[in-house]
CSV table of C-alpha atoms and ligand atoms in Angstrom, one decimal:
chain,number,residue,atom,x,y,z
G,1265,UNK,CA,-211.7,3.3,156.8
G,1266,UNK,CA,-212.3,2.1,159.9
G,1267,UNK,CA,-209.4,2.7,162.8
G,1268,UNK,CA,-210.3,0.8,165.7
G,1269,UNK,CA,-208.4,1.4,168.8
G,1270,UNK,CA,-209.1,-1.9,171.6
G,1271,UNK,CA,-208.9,-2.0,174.7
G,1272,UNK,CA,-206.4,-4.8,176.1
G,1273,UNK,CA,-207.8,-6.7,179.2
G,1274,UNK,CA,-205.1,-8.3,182.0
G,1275,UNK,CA,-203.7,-9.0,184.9
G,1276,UNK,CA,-200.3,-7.5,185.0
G,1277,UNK,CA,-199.0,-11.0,183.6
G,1278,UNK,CA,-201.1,-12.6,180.9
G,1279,UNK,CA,-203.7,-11.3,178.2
G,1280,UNK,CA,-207.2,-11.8,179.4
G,1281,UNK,CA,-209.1,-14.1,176.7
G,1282,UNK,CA,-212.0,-11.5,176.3
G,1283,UNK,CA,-209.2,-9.3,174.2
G,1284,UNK,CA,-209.0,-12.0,171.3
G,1285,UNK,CA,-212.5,-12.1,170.9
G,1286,UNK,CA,-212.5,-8.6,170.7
G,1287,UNK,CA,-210.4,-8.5,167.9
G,1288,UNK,CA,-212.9,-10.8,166.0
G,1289,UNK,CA,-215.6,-8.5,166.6
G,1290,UNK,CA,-213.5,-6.0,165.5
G,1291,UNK,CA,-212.2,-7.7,162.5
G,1292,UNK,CA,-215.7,-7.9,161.2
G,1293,UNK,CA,-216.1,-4.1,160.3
G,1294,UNK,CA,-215.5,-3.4,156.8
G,1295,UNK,CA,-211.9,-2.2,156.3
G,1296,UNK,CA,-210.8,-2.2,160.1
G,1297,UNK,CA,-207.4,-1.3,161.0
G,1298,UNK,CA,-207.1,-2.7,164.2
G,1299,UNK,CA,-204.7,-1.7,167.0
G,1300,UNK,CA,-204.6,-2.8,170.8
G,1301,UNK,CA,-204.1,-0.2,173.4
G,1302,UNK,CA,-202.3,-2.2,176.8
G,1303,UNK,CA,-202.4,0.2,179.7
G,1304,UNK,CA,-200.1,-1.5,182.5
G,1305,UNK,CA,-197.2,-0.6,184.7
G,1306,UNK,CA,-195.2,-3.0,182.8
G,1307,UNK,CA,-196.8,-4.0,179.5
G,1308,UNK,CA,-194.1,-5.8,177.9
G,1309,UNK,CA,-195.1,-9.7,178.4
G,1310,UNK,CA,-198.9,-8.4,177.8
G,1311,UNK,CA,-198.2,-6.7,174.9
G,1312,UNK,CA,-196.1,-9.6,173.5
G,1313,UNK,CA,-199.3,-11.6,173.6
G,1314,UNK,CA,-201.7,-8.8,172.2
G,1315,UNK,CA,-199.4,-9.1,169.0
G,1316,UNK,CA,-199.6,-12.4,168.5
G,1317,UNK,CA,-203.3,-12.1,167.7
G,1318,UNK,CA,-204.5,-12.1,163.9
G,1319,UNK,CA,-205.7,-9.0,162.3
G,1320,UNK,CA,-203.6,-6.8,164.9
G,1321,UNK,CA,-202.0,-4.0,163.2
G,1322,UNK,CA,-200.2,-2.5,165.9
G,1323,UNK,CA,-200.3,-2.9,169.9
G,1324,UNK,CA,-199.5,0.6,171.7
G,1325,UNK,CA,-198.3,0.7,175.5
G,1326,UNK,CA,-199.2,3.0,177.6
G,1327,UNK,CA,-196.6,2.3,180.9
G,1328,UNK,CA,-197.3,4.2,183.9
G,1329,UNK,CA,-196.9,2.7,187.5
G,1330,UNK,CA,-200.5,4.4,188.5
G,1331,UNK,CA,-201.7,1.4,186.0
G,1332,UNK,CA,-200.7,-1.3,188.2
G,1333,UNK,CA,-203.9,-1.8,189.7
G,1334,UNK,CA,-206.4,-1.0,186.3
G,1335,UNK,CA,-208.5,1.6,188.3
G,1336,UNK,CA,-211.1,2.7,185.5
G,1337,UNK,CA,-210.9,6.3,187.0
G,1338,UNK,CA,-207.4,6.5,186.0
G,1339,UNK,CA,-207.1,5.0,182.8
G,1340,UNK,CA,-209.8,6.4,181.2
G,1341,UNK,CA,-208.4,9.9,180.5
G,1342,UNK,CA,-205.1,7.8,179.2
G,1343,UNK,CA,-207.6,6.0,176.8
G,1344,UNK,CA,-209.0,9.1,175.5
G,1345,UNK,CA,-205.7,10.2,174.9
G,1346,UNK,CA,-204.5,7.6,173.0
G,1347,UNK,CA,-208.0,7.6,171.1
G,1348,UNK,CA,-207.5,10.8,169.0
G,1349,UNK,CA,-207.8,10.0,165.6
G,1350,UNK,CA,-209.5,6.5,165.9
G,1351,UNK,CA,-213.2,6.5,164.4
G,1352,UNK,CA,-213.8,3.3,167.5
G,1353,UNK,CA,-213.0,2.4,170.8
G,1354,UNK,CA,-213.9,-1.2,172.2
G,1355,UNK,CA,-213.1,-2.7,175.1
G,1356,UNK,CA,-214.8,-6.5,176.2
G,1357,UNK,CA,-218.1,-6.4,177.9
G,1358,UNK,CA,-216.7,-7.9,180.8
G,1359,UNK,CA,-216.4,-6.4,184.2
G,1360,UNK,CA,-213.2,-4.4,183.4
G,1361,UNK,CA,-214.6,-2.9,180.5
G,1362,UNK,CA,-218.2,-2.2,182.3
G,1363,UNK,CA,-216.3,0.1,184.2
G,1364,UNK,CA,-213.7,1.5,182.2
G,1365,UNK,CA,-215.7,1.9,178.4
G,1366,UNK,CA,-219.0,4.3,180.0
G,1367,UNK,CA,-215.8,6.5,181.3
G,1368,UNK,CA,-214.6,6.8,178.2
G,1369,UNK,CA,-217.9,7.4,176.7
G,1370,UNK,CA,-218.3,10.0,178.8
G,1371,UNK,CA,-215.5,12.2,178.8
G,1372,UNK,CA,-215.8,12.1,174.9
G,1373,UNK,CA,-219.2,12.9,175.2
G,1374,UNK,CA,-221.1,10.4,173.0
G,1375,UNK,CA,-223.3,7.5,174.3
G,1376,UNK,CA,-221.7,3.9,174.4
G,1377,UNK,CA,-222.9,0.7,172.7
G,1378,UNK,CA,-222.9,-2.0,175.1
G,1379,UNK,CA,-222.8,-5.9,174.4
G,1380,UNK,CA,-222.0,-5.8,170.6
G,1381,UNK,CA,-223.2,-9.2,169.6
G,1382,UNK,CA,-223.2,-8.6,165.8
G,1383,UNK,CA,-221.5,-6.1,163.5
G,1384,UNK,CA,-223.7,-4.8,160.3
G,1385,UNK,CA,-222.3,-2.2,159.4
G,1386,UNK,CA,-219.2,0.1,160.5
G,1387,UNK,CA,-221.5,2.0,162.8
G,1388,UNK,CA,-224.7,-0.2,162.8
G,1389,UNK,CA,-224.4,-3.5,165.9
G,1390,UNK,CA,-227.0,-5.9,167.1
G,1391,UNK,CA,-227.4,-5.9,171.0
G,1392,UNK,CA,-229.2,-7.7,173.2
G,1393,UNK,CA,-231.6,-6.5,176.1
G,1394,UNK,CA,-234.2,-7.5,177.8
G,1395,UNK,CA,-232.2,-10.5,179.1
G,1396,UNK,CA,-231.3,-11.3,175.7
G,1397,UNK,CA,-235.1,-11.7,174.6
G,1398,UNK,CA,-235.3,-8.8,172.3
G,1399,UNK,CA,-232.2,-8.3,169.9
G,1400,UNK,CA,-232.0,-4.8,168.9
G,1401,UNK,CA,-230.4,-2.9,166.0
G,1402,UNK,CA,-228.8,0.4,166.6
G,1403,UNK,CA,-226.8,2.5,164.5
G,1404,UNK,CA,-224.0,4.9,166.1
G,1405,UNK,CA,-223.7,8.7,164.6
G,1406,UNK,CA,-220.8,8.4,161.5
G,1407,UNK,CA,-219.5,12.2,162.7
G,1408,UNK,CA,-218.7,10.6,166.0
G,1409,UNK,CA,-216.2,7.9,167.9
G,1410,UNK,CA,-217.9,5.1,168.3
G,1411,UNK,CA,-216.8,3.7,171.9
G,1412,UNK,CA,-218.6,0.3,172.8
G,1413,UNK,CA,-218.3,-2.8,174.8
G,1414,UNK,CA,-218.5,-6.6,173.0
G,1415,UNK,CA,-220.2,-9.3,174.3
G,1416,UNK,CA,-217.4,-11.7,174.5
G,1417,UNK,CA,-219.6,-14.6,174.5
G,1418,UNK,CA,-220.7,-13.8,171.2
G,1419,UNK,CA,-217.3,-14.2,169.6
G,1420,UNK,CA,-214.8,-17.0,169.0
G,1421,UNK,CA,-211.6,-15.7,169.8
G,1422,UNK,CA,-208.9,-15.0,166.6
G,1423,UNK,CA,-205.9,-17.2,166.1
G,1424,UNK,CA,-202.7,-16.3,167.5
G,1425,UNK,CA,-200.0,-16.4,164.7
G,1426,UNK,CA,-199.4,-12.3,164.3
G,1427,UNK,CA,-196.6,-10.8,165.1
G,1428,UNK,CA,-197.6,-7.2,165.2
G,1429,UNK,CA,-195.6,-4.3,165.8
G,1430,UNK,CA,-195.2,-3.0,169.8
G,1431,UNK,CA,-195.0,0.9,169.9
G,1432,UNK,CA,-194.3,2.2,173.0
G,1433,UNK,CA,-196.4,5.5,173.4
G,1434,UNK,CA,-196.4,8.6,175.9
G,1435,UNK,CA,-200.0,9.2,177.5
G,1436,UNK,CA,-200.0,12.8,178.6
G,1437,UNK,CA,-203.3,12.2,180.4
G,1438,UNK,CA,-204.0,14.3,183.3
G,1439,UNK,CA,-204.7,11.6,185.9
G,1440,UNK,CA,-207.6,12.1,188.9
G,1441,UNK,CA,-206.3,11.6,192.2
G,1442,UNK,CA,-210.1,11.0,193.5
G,1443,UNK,CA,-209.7,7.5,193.4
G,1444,UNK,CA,-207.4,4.9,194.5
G,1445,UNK,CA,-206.5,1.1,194.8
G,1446,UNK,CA,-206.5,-0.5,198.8
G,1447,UNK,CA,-207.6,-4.0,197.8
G,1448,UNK,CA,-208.7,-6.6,195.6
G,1449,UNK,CA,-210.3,-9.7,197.0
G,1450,UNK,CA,-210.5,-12.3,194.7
G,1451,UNK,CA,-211.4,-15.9,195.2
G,1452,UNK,CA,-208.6,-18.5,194.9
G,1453,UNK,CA,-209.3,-21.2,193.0
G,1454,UNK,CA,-207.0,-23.9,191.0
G,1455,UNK,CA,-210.5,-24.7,189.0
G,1456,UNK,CA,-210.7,-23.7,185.0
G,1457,UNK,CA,-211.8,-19.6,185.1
G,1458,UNK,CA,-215.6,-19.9,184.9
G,1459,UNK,CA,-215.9,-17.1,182.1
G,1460,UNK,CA,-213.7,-19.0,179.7
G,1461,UNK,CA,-214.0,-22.6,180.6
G,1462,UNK,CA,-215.2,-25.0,178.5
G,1463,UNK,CA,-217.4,-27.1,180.9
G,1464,UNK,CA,-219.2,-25.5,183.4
G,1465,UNK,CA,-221.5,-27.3,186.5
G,1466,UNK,CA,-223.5,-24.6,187.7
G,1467,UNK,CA,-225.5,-25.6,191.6
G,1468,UNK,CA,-229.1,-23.6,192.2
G,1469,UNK,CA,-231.0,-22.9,195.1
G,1470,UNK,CA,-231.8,-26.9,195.7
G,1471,UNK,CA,-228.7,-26.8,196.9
G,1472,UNK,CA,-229.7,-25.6,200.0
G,1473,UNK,CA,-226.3,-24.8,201.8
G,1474,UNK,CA,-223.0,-24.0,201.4
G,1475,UNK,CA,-221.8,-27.1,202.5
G,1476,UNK,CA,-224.1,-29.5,200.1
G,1477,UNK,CA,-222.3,-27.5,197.4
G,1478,UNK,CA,-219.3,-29.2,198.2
G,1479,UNK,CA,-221.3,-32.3,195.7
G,1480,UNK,CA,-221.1,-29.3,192.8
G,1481,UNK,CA,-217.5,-28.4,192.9
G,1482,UNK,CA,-216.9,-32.7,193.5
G,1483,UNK,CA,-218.4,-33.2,190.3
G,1484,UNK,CA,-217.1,-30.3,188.3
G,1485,UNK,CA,-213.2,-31.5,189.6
G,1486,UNK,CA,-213.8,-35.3,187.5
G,1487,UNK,CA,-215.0,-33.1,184.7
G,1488,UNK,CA,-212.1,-30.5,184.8
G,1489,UNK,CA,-214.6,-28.2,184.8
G,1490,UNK,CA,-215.4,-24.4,186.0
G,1491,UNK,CA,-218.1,-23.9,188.7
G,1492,UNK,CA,-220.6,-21.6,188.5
G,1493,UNK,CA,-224.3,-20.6,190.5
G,1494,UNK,CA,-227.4,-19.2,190.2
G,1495,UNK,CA,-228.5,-16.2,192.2
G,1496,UNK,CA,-230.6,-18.0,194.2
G,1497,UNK,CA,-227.7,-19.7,195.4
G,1498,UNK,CA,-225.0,-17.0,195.8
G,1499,UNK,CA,-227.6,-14.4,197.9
G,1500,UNK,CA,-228.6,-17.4,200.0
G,1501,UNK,CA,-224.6,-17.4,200.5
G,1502,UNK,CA,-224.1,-21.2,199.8
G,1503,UNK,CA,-220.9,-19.4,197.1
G,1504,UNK,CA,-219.7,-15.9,196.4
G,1505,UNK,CA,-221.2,-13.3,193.9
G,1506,UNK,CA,-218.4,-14.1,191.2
G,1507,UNK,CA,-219.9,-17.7,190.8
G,1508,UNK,CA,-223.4,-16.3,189.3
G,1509,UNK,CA,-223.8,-16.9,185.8
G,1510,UNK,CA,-226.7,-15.0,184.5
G,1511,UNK,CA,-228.2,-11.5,183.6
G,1512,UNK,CA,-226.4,-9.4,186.4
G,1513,UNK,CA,-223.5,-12.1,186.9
G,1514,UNK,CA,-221.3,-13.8,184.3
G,1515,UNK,CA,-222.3,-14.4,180.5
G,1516,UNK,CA,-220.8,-17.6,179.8
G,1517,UNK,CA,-220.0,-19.8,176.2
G,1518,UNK,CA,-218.9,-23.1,177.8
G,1519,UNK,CA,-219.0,-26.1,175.2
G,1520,UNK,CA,-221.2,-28.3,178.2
G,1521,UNK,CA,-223.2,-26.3,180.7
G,1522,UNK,CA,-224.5,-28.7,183.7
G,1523,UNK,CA,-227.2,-26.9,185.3
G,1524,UNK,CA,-228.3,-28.6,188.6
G,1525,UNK,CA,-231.2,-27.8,190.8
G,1526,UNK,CA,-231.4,-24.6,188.8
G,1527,UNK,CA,-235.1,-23.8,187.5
G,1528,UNK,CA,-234.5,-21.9,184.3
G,1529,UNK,CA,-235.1,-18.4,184.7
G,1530,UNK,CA,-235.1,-16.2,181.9
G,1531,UNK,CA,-232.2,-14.2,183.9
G,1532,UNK,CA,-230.4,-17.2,184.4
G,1533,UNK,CA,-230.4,-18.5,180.5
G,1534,UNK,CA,-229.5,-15.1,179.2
G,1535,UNK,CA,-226.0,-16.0,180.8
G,1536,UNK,CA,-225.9,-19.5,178.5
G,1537,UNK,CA,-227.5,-18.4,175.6
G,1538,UNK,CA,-224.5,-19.5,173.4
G,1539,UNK,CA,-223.5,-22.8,175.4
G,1540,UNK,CA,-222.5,-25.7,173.3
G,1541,UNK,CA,-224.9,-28.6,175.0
G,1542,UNK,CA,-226.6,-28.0,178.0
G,1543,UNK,CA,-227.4,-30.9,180.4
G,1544,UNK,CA,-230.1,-29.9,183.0
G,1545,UNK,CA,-230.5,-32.0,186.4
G,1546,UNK,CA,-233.7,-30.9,188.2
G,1547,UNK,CA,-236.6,-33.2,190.2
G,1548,UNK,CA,-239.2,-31.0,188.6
G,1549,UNK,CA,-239.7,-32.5,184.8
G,1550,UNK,CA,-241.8,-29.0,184.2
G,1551,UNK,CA,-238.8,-27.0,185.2
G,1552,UNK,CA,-238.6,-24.6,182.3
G,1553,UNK,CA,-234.8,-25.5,182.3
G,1554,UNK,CA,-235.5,-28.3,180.4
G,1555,UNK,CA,-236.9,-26.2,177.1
G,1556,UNK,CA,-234.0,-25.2,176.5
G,1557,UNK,CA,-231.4,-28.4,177.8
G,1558,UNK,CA,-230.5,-30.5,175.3
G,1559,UNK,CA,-230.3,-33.4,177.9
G,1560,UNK,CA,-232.8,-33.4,180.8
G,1561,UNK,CA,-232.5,-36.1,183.8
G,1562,UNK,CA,-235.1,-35.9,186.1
G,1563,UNK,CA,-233.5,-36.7,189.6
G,1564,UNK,CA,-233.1,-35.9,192.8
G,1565,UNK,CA,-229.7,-34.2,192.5
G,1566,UNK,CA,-228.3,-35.8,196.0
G,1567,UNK,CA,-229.0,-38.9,194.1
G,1568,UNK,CA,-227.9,-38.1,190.7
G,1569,UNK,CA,-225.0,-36.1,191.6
G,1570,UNK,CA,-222.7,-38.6,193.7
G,1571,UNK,CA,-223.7,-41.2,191.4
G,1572,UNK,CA,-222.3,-39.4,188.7
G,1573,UNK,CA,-219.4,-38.7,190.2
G,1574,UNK,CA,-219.1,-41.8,191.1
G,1575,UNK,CA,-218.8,-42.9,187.3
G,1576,UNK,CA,-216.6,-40.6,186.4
G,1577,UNK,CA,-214.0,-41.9,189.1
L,1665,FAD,C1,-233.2,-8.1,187.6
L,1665,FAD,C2,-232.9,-9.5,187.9
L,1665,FAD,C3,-231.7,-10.0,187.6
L,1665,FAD,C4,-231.4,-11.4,187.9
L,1665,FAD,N1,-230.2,-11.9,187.5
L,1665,FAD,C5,-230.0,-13.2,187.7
L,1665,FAD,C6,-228.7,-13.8,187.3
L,1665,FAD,O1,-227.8,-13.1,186.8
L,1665,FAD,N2,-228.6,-15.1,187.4
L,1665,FAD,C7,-229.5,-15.9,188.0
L,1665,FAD,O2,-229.3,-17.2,188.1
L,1665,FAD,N3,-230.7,-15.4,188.4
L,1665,FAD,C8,-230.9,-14.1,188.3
L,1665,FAD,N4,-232.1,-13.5,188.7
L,1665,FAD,C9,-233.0,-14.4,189.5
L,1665,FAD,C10,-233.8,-15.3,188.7
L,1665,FAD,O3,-235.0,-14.7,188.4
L,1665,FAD,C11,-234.2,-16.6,189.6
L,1665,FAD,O4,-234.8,-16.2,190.8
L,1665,FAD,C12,-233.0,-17.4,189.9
L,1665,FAD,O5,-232.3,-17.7,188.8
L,1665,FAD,C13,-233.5,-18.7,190.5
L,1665,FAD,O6,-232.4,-19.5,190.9
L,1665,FAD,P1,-232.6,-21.1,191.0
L,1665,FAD,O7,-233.0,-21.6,189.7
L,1665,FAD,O8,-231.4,-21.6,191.7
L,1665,FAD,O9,-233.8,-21.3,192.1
L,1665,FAD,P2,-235.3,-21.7,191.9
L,1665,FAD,O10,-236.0,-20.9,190.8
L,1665,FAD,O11,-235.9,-21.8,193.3
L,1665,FAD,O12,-235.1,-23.2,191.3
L,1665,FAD,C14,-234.7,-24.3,192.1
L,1665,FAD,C15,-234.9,-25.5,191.2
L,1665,FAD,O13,-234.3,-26.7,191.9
L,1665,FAD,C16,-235.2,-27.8,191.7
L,1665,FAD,N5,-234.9,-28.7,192.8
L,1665,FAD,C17,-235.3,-28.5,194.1
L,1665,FAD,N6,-234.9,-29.5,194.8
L,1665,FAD,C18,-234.2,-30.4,194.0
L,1665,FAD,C19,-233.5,-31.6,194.2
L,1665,FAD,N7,-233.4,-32.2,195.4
L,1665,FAD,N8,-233.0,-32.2,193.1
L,1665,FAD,C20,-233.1,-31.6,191.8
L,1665,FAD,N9,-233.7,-30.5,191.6
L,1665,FAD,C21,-234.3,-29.8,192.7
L,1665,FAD,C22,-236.6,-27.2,191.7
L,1665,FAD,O14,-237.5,-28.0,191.0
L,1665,FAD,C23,-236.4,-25.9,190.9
L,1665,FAD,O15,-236.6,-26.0,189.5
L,1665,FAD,C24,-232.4,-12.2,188.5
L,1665,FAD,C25,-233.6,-11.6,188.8
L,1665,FAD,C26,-233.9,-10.3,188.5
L,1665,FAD,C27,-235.2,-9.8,188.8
């Protein structure tokens, strides 16, 4: 049987959405017993959440006020404690478990899966590289944990009517004092969270400056939507790095992507591979954005944007 300890990803305050869609993965190997591990300084309202979500068996706190802050450094020795006796070890493939799941890997000495996108077997996934242009299958030695990441996008997330039993547990981790918090700079932003929205206007390069942007993030606020960006546009600095969708920014699973002034590239799409409809916006009717859109409007977008928004008033 399979005994699956996950990861729980948060804030302090609430469960981070990635952890439900865990649980599906999860959930899809053969016999899983599924509990979720929530490493915080005060776990309770976190954990209360965790065991709402179906297929749970059991949610295990770890509380120790060196958690506060979910430095990978210093909760991976806790998760490898915790981890005796499971046969798996996930965590989302999100930037939290990016850092914390290779730690764990490590210090158990076995290689990681990353980006589980499909579960064949209890130690055989699907992955994607190549920016998602070449899916491969891998199996994981059976004598070992398995510790892996899941591609979040590739899951719907589990329903939430569990009530699964909290266990408090003791951690007696020896912690590294190598590495410690000072800051966390973090965008403000009273817009839908781009990772788990489910409409998303993303702006390219044609954007041109930060200020023109200001027509993306008009148009995304009529559509209640999440704002994201192309690489092109966050190293040109027109928004920050935690806008870029894409390859080496956020994988996204938005119902409606809006690409605008955004060409297509294959680093770009691997980010909204598994968008509901995508609408592309782009003056260039050979962009190769429009291959994959399933509505193309060939526009200048300081035409076609205002208007728009304009209509949606
Ligand atoms: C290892 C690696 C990782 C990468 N990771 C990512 C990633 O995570 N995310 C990402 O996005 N990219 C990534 N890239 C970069 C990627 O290859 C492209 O360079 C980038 O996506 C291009 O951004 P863009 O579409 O905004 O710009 P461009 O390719 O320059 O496209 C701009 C588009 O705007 C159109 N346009 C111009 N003016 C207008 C107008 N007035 N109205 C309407 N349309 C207009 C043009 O026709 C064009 O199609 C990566 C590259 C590498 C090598």
């Amino acid at each position: 049987m399979a005994k699956i300890l996950l990861i729980a990803e948060h804030d302090g305050q609430a469960l981070n959405p990635s952890t439900a869609k865990c649980v599906a993965c999860a959930a899809a190997i053969a016999g899983a017993e599924i509990d979720v591990g929530v490493f915080a300084e005060t776990a309770a309202g976190v954990a209360a959440e965790a065991a709402t979500l179906d297929g749970v068996a059991r949610v295990l706190t770890v509380e120790n006020s060196a958690n506060k802050d979910a430095l990978a450094a210093v909760i991976a020795p806790q998760v490898v404690a915790l981890a005796e006796g499971y046969s798996h070890i996930f965590g989302p493939s999100t930037t939290f478990g990016k850092d914390l799941m290779p730690r764990v890997a490590a210090l158990l000495g076995v290689n990681q899966i990353s980006d589980i996108m499909s579960v064949e077997g209890t130690h055989t996934f699907k992955r994607p590289i190549y920016a998602g242009n070449v899916v491969l299958t891998v199996e994981a030695p059976a004598d070992q944990p398995v510790v892996a990441t899941v591609r979040a996008a590739s899951y719907s997330a589990v329903g939430n009517s569990n009530s699964a039993a909290i266990e408090a547990t003791d951690c007696s981790a020896q912690l590294p004092t190598h590495s410690r918090f000072v800051e966390l700079q973090a965008g403000s932003s009273d817009r839908p969270d781009l990772q788990t929205a489910a409409r998303v206007v993303s702006g390219g390069r044609a954007l041109g400056s930060a200020e023109n942007f200001d027509i993306i993030f008009q148009l995304a606020d009529k559509m209640g939507a999440g704002v994201g960006a192309s690489r092109a546009a966050v190293d040109a600095g027109y928004v920050p790095n935690e806008m870029q969708v894409g390859q080496t920014g956020k994988i996204i699973a938005p119902d409606l992507y809006v690409a605008i002034g955004i060409s297509g590239a294959i680093q770009h799409l691997t980010g909204i591979k598994d968008a509901g409809t995508i609408v592309a916006i782009n003056k260039d009717e050979e962009a190769p954005i429009f291959e994959v859109a399933d509505i193309g409007l060939v526009g200048d977008l300081f035409n076609v944007v205002p208007e728009l928004t304009k209509a949606l008033d």
